[in-house]
Amino acid sequence: MSFKDELQTLKTSFEGDLGSVADSDQLEALRVKYLGRKSGLQDVMRLLKDMSVDERKAAGQEANEAKRSMEIAVEAKDLELERVRLEGLATEEAVDITLPGIAPPVGHLHMTTTAIREIEAIFARLGFTRVRHPEVEWEWYAFETLRVGPDHPARDNWETFFIDAPTDDKKGKMVLTPHTTNGDVREMERGDLPIRMMNINKTYRRQSDVSHVPMFHQFEGLLIDEGVTVTDLKGLFDHFAKEYFGPEREIRLRPHHFRFTEPSFEVDISCGLCQGIGCRMCKDGWVELGGAGMLHPDVLRAGGVDPEKYSGLAFGWGLERTVSMRAGLNISDLRTMYSGDVRFLQQF
Ligand code: DAH
């Protein structure tokens, strides 16, 4: 093949290859193939050395022009590839700053935590200090010192969770405390009188149905001072009812029996739906809040407090129950509160 033909074949082949180049790596490979040191062009140039001086001059010029035009074509292709890349980016990475933002999910406290804080605050204003006594407790504090004897049904395995731990000669077995009243004697033992205690804690019982969960909360108030009477108890509850449930709510005491108080009461609050008239929800206009009473002298003595000098009132109410009563919530299954289902919890 003549020099001219060789050069022409090279250029045609170059143009064909250039047409199918799709990215800068392929373009670089093409440049090396046609313009590099071991390229097709160099092969053609080698033919020059067998030519006469005049021939060589003309052919050399042609070869240089071919080289130059291929270089220009490569540069042009490079710019073209870059332009296409940037155009692609403009659509792929476009940000429309006028679009509404994606709001991050905002969490909030669990309804139980909110209630604990509210109840704590109401009693704090009356001088009650929030404390926490053990959840894993001796029978001594959970039952014995509260006059709940060994034969009482509450101490049965079916009511209380017993811990598999060594028994203490005096304090008995360990249990998961079934009520916050376990804190009463413990608080007295600190020996700091008078006492205004608000013990809010987790409590445990072997129960699980629509209105019971095995882990629940109680808040226990304890007031011990000289001359504390049932009047104080009633005034305290009346204040709490109005603060927590609303100014129109009333309180009623019903005689009851607890081992650790004498006299003992069930505390009712006027129904929020019918304002005490009587409706389908409450029947007679009242709903039950929880137990209360004046501490039995033996309980005071168990805590090292002289019942001749001091008297005390105590009350212990279920927190979940109190929360659902305020909201007028008819939670069909109390277990939902602790199922961890955000769809339920988001409502409160
Ligand atoms: N501890 C009792 C219970 O869990 C409730 C209770 C009743 C607490 C009377 C008291 C009280 O402090 O005086 O059922």
mmCIF file of N, CA, C and O in Angstrom, residues 253-321:
data_model
loop_
_atom_site.group_PDB
_atom_site.id
_atom_site.type_symbol
_atom_site.label_atom_id
_atom_site.label_comp_id
_atom_site.label_asym_id
_atom_site.label_seq_id
_atom_site.Cartn_x
_atom_site.Cartn_y
_atom_site.Cartn_z
ATOM 1 N N LEU A 253 -65.165 9.791 100.047
ATOM 2 C CA LEU A 253 -64.487 8.686 100.739
ATOM 3 C C LEU A 253 -65.511 7.606 101.066
ATOM 4 O O LEU A 253 -66.606 7.912 101.545
ATOM 5 N N ARG A 254 -65.146 6.367 100.807
ATOM 6 C CA ARG A 254 -65.997 5.228 101.153
ATOM 7 C C ARG A 254 -65.233 4.354 102.130
ATOM 8 O O ARG A 254 -64.054 4.070 101.894
ATOM 9 N N PRO A 255 -65.882 3.935 103.223
ATOM 10 C CA PRO A 255 -65.167 3.058 104.164
ATOM 11 C C PRO A 255 -64.699 1.785 103.472
ATOM 12 O O PRO A 255 -65.396 1.269 102.610
ATOM 13 N N HIS A 256 -63.505 1.319 103.834
ATOM 14 C CA HIS A 256 -62.972 0.123 103.206
ATOM 15 C C HIS A 256 -62.088 -0.581 104.220
ATOM 16 O O HIS A 256 -62.027 -0.190 105.388
ATOM 17 N N HIS A 257 -61.361 -1.592 103.779
ATOM 18 C CA HIS A 257 -60.433 -2.246 104.689
ATOM 19 C C HIS A 257 -59.087 -2.470 104.034
ATOM 20 O O HIS A 257 -59.001 -3.041 102.949
ATOM 21 N N PHE A 258 -58.052 -1.960 104.665
ATOM 22 C CA PHE A 258 -56.683 -2.332 104.293
ATOM 23 C C PHE A 258 -55.998 -2.749 105.575
ATOM 24 O O PHE A 258 -56.313 -2.237 106.657
ATOM 25 N N ARG A 259 -55.031 -3.645 105.471
ATOM 26 C CA ARG A 259 -54.377 -4.169 106.675
ATOM 27 C C ARG A 259 -53.555 -3.083 107.375
ATOM 28 O O ARG A 259 -53.376 -3.117 108.582
ATOM 29 N N PHE A 260 -53.036 -2.130 106.607
ATOM 30 C CA PHE A 260 -52.048 -1.194 107.177
ATOM 31 C C PHE A 260 -52.622 0.165 107.556
ATOM 32 O O PHE A 260 -51.894 1.047 107.984
ATOM 33 N N THR A 261 -53.925 0.358 107.354
ATOM 34 C CA THR A 261 -54.525 1.641 107.731
ATOM 35 C C THR A 261 -55.779 1.420 108.563
ATOM 36 O O THR A 261 -56.479 0.429 108.408
ATOM 37 N N GLU A 262 -56.058 2.383 109.434
ATOM 38 C CA GLU A 262 -57.267 2.341 110.249
ATOM 39 C C GLU A 262 -57.614 3.765 110.672
ATOM 40 O O GLU A 262 -56.830 4.361 111.404
ATOM 41 N N PRO A 263 -58.695 4.375 110.236
ATOM 42 C CA PRO A 263 -59.640 3.811 109.262
ATOM 43 C C PRO A 263 -59.055 3.775 107.838
ATOM 44 O O PRO A 263 -58.081 4.448 107.548
ATOM 45 N N SER A 264 -59.726 2.981 106.982
ATOM 46 C CA SER A 264 -59.311 2.861 105.582
ATOM 47 C C SER A 264 -60.445 3.336 104.677
ATOM 48 O O SER A 264 -61.619 3.254 105.048
ATOM 49 N N PHE A 265 -60.053 3.813 103.521
ATOM 50 C CA PHE A 265 -61.067 4.320 102.568
ATOM 51 C C PHE A 265 -60.751 3.894 101.142
ATOM 52 O O PHE A 265 -59.593 3.695 100.786
ATOM 53 N N GLU A 266 -61.818 3.840 100.363
ATOM 54 C CA GLU A 266 -61.647 3.880 98.916
ATOM 55 C C GLU A 266 -61.978 5.313 98.535
ATOM 56 O O GLU A 266 -62.961 5.889 99.030
ATOM 57 N N VAL A 267 -61.164 5.892 97.676
ATOM 58 C CA VAL A 267 -61.397 7.279 97.270
ATOM 59 C C VAL A 267 -62.068 7.273 95.897
ATOM 60 O O VAL A 267 -61.561 6.669 94.958
ATOM 61 N N ASP A 268 -63.217 7.941 95.818
ATOM 62 C CA ASP A 268 -63.924 8.065 94.536
ATOM 63 C C ASP A 268 -63.836 9.511 94.062
ATOM 64 O O ASP A 268 -63.719 10.442 94.862
ATOM 65 N N ILE A 269 -63.932 9.685 92.765
ATOM 66 C CA ILE A 269 -63.986 11.032 92.194
ATOM 67 C C ILE A 269 -65.244 11.116 91.339
ATOM 68 O O ILE A 269 -65.637 10.121 90.713
ATOM 69 N N SER A 270 -65.869 12.298 91.325
ATOM 70 C CA SER A 270 -67.098 12.435 90.539
ATOM 71 C C SER A 270 -66.800 12.191 89.064
ATOM 72 O O SER A 270 -65.753 12.585 88.563
ATOM 73 N N CYS A 271 -67.720 11.531 88.414
ATOM 74 C CA CYS A 271 -67.512 11.114 87.024
ATOM 75 C C CYS A 271 -67.382 12.336 86.110
ATOM 76 O O CYS A 271 -68.165 13.284 86.192
ATOM 77 N N GLY A 272 -66.360 12.316 85.254
ATOM 78 C CA GLY A 272 -66.097 13.442 84.366
ATOM 79 C C GLY A 272 -67.089 13.545 83.221
ATOM 80 O O GLY A 272 -67.231 14.607 82.614
ATOM 81 N N LEU A 273 -67.781 12.471 82.930
ATOM 82 C CA LEU A 273 -68.711 12.481 81.806
ATOM 83 C C LEU A 273 -70.042 13.105 82.189
ATOM 84 O O LEU A 273 -70.619 13.898 81.456
ATOM 85 N N CYS A 274 -70.554 12.718 83.377
ATOM 86 C CA CYS A 274 -71.895 13.182 83.765
ATOM 87 C C CYS A 274 -71.844 14.161 84.937
ATOM 88 O O CYS A 274 -72.873 14.608 85.424
ATOM 89 N N GLN A 275 -70.638 14.519 85.383
ATOM 90 C CA GLN A 275 -70.450 15.425 86.534
ATOM 91 C C GLN A 275 -71.186 14.928 87.764
ATOM 92 O O GLN A 275 -71.774 15.710 88.516
ATOM 93 N N GLY A 276 -71.194 13.626 88.004
ATOM 94 C CA GLY A 276 -71.724 13.097 89.251
ATOM 95 C C GLY A 276 -73.206 12.774 89.253
ATOM 96 O O GLY A 276 -73.758 12.356 90.274
ATOM 97 N N ILE A 277 -73.873 12.955 88.135
ATOM 98 C CA ILE A 277 -75.318 12.683 88.096
ATOM 99 C C ILE A 277 -75.581 11.178 87.963
ATOM 100 O O ILE A 277 -76.521 10.642 88.551
ATOM 101 N N GLY A 278 -74.722 10.519 87.236
ATOM 102 C CA GLY A 278 -74.916 9.089 86.985
ATOM 103 C C GLY A 278 -75.109 8.848 85.494
ATOM 104 O O GLY A 278 -75.963 9.483 84.879
ATOM 105 N N CYS A 279 -74.282 7.986 84.931
ATOM 106 C CA CYS A 279 -74.398 7.701 83.496
ATOM 107 C C CYS A 279 -74.012 6.247 83.248
ATOM 108 O O CYS A 279 -73.713 5.507 84.175
ATOM 109 N N ARG A 280 -73.990 5.878 81.989
ATOM 110 C CA ARG A 280 -73.704 4.484 81.654
ATOM 111 C C ARG A 280 -72.289 4.074 82.049
ATOM 112 O O ARG A 280 -72.043 2.937 82.412
ATOM 113 N N MET A 281 -71.359 5.047 81.975
ATOM 114 C CA MET A 281 -69.967 4.751 82.307
ATOM 115 C C MET A 281 -69.774 4.456 83.793
ATOM 116 O O MET A 281 -69.092 3.517 84.163
ATOM 117 N N CYS A 282 -70.378 5.312 84.650
ATOM 118 C CA CYS A 282 -70.079 5.253 86.085
ATOM 119 C C CYS A 282 -71.201 4.676 86.919
ATOM 120 O O CYS A 282 -71.027 4.397 88.088
ATOM 121 N N LYS A 283 -72.352 4.517 86.352
ATOM 122 C CA LYS A 283 -73.563 4.055 87.051
ATOM 123 C C LYS A 283 -74.087 5.101 88.057
ATOM 124 O O LYS A 283 -75.080 5.746 87.809
ATOM 125 N N ASP A 284 -73.350 5.302 89.191
ATOM 126 C CA ASP A 284 -73.919 6.163 90.233
ATOM 127 C C ASP A 284 -73.256 7.535 90.333
ATOM 128 O O ASP A 284 -73.414 8.230 91.338
ATOM 129 N N GLY A 285 -72.501 7.936 89.305
ATOM 130 C CA GLY A 285 -71.919 9.281 89.337
ATOM 131 C C GLY A 285 -70.498 9.353 89.879
ATOM 132 O O GLY A 285 -69.903 10.421 89.903
ATOM 133 N N TRP A 286 -69.941 8.199 90.326
ATOM 134 C CA TRP A 286 -68.598 8.217 90.922
ATOM 135 C C TRP A 286 -67.722 7.136 90.304
ATOM 136 O O TRP A 286 -68.220 6.068 89.948
ATOM 137 N N VAL A 287 -66.455 7.433 90.174
ATOM 138 C CA VAL A 287 -65.506 6.402 89.738
ATOM 139 C C VAL A 287 -64.381 6.274 90.771
ATOM 140 O O VAL A 287 -63.993 7.250 91.411
ATOM 141 N N GLU A 288 -63.874 5.050 90.902
ATOM 142 C CA GLU A 288 -62.921 4.769 91.968
ATOM 143 C C GLU A 288 -61.500 5.168 91.579
ATOM 144 O O GLU A 288 -61.008 4.829 90.512
ATOM 145 N N LEU A 289 -60.848 5.900 92.499
ATOM 146 C CA LEU A 289 -59.480 6.364 92.261
ATOM 147 C C LEU A 289 -58.464 5.393 92.875
ATOM 148 O O LEU A 289 -57.518 4.984 92.225
ATOM 149 N N GLY A 290 -58.674 5.042 94.150
ATOM 150 C CA GLY A 290 -57.740 4.116 94.800
ATOM 151 C C GLY A 290 -57.893 4.126 96.305
ATOM 152 O O GLY A 290 -58.794 4.761 96.850
ATOM 153 N N GLY A 291 -56.970 3.419 96.982
ATOM 154 C CA GLY A 291 -57.072 3.234 98.423
ATOM 155 C C GLY A 291 -56.313 4.288 99.221
ATOM 156 O O GLY A 291 -55.368 4.898 98.729
ATOM 157 N N ALA A 292 -56.769 4.469 100.467
ATOM 158 C CA ALA A 292 -56.123 5.440 101.355
ATOM 159 C C ALA A 292 -56.506 5.138 102.794
ATOM 160 O O ALA A 292 -57.397 4.327 103.053
ATOM 161 N N GLY A 293 -55.851 5.803 103.718
ATOM 162 C CA GLY A 293 -56.233 5.630 105.110
ATOM 163 C C GLY A 293 -55.258 6.280 106.065
ATOM 164 O O GLY A 293 -54.262 6.876 105.659
ATOM 165 N N MET A 294 -55.595 6.147 107.361
ATOM 166 C CA MET A 294 -54.705 6.638 108.408
ATOM 167 C C MET A 294 -53.844 5.456 108.863
ATOM 168 O O MET A 294 -54.377 4.393 109.185
ATOM 169 N N LEU A 295 -52.535 5.651 108.878
ATOM 170 C CA LEU A 295 -51.625 4.539 109.162
ATOM 171 C C LEU A 295 -51.927 3.873 110.501
ATOM 172 O O LEU A 295 -52.142 4.543 111.525
ATOM 173 N N HIS A 296 -51.942 2.561 110.491
ATOM 174 C CA HIS A 296 -52.162 1.770 111.696
ATOM 175 C C HIS A 296 -50.981 2.006 112.653
ATOM 176 O O HIS A 296 -49.826 2.067 112.204
ATOM 177 N N PRO A 297 -51.260 2.133 113.955
ATOM 178 C CA PRO A 297 -50.165 2.395 114.917
ATOM 179 C C PRO A 297 -49.026 1.377 114.822
ATOM 180 O O PRO A 297 -47.847 1.738 114.981
ATOM 181 N N ASP A 298 -49.353 0.118 114.529
ATOM 182 C CA ASP A 298 -48.297 -0.897 114.424
ATOM 183 C C ASP A 298 -47.351 -0.603 113.260
ATOM 184 O O ASP A 298 -46.166 -0.934 113.305
ATOM 185 N N VAL A 299 -47.894 -0.019 112.204
ATOM 186 C CA VAL A 299 -47.057 0.307 111.036
ATOM 187 C C VAL A 299 -46.116 1.447 111.412
ATOM 188 O O VAL A 299 -44.923 1.428 111.084
ATOM 189 N N LEU A 300 -46.653 2.430 112.129
ATOM 190 C CA LEU A 300 -45.801 3.537 112.590
ATOM 191 C C LEU A 300 -44.684 2.990 113.479
ATOM 192 O O LEU A 300 -43.510 3.334 113.299
ATOM 193 N N ARG A 301 -45.053 2.106 114.368
ATOM 194 C CA ARG A 301 -44.051 1.520 115.272
ATOM 195 C C ARG A 301 -42.999 0.743 114.494
ATOM 196 O O ARG A 301 -41.800 0.818 114.804
ATOM 197 N N ALA A 302 -43.430 0.013 113.481
ATOM 198 C CA ALA A 302 -42.487 -0.777 112.662
ATOM 199 C C ALA A 302 -41.451 0.132 112.007
ATOM 200 O O ALA A 302 -40.320 -0.267 111.760
ATOM 201 N N GLY A 303 -41.851 1.370 111.771
ATOM 202 C CA GLY A 303 -40.922 2.325 111.145
ATOM 203 C C GLY A 303 -40.192 3.158 112.184
ATOM 204 O O GLY A 303 -39.505 4.124 111.833
ATOM 205 N N GLY A 304 -40.387 2.831 113.483
ATOM 206 C CA GLY A 304 -39.691 3.549 114.549
ATOM 207 C C GLY A 304 -40.319 4.900 114.863
ATOM 208 O O GLY A 304 -39.666 5.789 115.406
ATOM 209 N N VAL A 305 -41.609 5.060 114.532
ATOM 210 C CA VAL A 305 -42.290 6.331 114.795
ATOM 211 C C VAL A 305 -43.284 6.118 115.944
ATOM 212 O O VAL A 305 -44.021 5.121 115.970
ATOM 213 N N ASP A 306 -43.281 7.044 116.895
ATOM 214 C CA ASP A 306 -44.133 6.916 118.090
ATOM 215 C C ASP A 306 -45.575 7.301 117.761
ATOM 216 O O ASP A 306 -45.871 8.475 117.500
ATOM 217 N N PRO A 307 -46.494 6.323 117.796
ATOM 218 C CA PRO A 307 -47.891 6.618 117.423
ATOM 219 C C PRO A 307 -48.619 7.496 118.453
ATOM 220 O O PRO A 307 -49.695 8.030 118.143
ATOM 221 N N GLU A 308 -48.027 7.635 119.631
ATOM 222 C CA GLU A 308 -48.629 8.526 120.616
ATOM 223 C C GLU A 308 -48.392 9.992 120.233
ATOM 224 O O GLU A 308 -49.176 10.874 120.564
ATOM 225 N N LYS A 309 -47.302 10.202 119.534
ATOM 226 C CA LYS A 309 -46.931 11.573 119.184
ATOM 227 C C LYS A 309 -47.333 11.930 117.755
ATOM 228 O O LYS A 309 -47.795 13.032 117.478
ATOM 229 N N TYR A 310 -47.135 10.965 116.878
ATOM 230 C CA TYR A 310 -47.367 11.239 115.452
ATOM 231 C C TYR A 310 -48.543 10.440 114.901
ATOM 232 O O TYR A 310 -48.856 9.360 115.403
ATOM 233 N N SER A 311 -49.153 10.976 113.887
ATOM 234 C CA SER A 311 -50.122 10.200 113.112
ATOM 235 C C SER A 311 -49.802 10.428 111.641
ATOM 236 O O SER A 311 -49.076 11.355 111.280
ATOM 237 N N GLY A 312 -50.352 9.555 110.802
ATOM 238 C CA GLY A 312 -49.981 9.678 109.393
ATOM 239 C C GLY A 312 -51.088 9.228 108.461
ATOM 240 O O GLY A 312 -51.935 8.409 108.815
ATOM 241 N N LEU A 313 -51.094 9.799 107.291
ATOM 242 C CA LEU A 313 -52.024 9.346 106.267
ATOM 243 C C LEU A 313 -51.222 8.795 105.095
ATOM 244 O O LEU A 313 -50.078 9.199 104.870
ATOM 245 N N ALA A 314 -51.850 7.865 104.407
ATOM 246 C CA ALA A 314 -51.184 7.267 103.249
ATOM 247 C C ALA A 314 -52.215 6.990 102.166
ATOM 248 O O ALA A 314 -53.393 6.778 102.457
ATOM 249 N N PHE A 315 -51.751 7.031 100.948
ATOM 250 C CA PHE A 315 -52.617 6.647 99.831
ATOM 251 C C PHE A 315 -51.756 6.075 98.719
ATOM 252 O O PHE A 315 -50.603 6.477 98.540
ATOM 253 N N GLY A 316 -52.306 5.124 97.984
ATOM 254 C CA GLY A 316 -51.543 4.520 96.885
ATOM 255 C C GLY A 316 -52.474 4.228 95.728
ATOM 256 O O GLY A 316 -53.405 3.440 95.847
ATOM 257 N N TRP A 317 -52.221 4.916 94.615
ATOM 258 C CA TRP A 317 -53.139 4.817 93.486
ATOM 259 C C TRP A 317 -52.425 4.341 92.226
ATOM 260 O O TRP A 317 -51.253 4.648 92.011
ATOM 261 N N GLY A 318 -53.180 3.675 91.400
ATOM 262 C CA GLY A 318 -52.628 3.184 90.134
ATOM 263 C C GLY A 318 -52.480 4.333 89.142
ATOM 264 O O GLY A 318 -53.425 5.081 88.900
ATOM 265 N N LEU A 319 -51.279 4.479 88.614
ATOM 266 C CA LEU A 319 -51.010 5.609 87.717
ATOM 267 C C LEU A 319 -51.713 5.463 86.361
ATOM 268 O O LEU A 319 -52.349 6.397 85.880
ATOM 269 N N GLU A 320 -51.620 4.293 85.759
ATOM 270 C CA GLU A 320 -52.238 4.083 84.446
ATOM 271 C C GLU A 320 -53.736 4.322 84.520
ATOM 272 O O GLU A 320 -54.338 4.910 83.620
ATOM 273 N N ARG A 321 -54.329 3.852 85.615
ATOM 274 C CA ARG A 321 -55.756 4.011 85.825
ATOM 275 C C ARG A 321 -56.117 5.501 85.920
ATOM 276 O O ARG A 321 -57.069 5.977 85.302
#
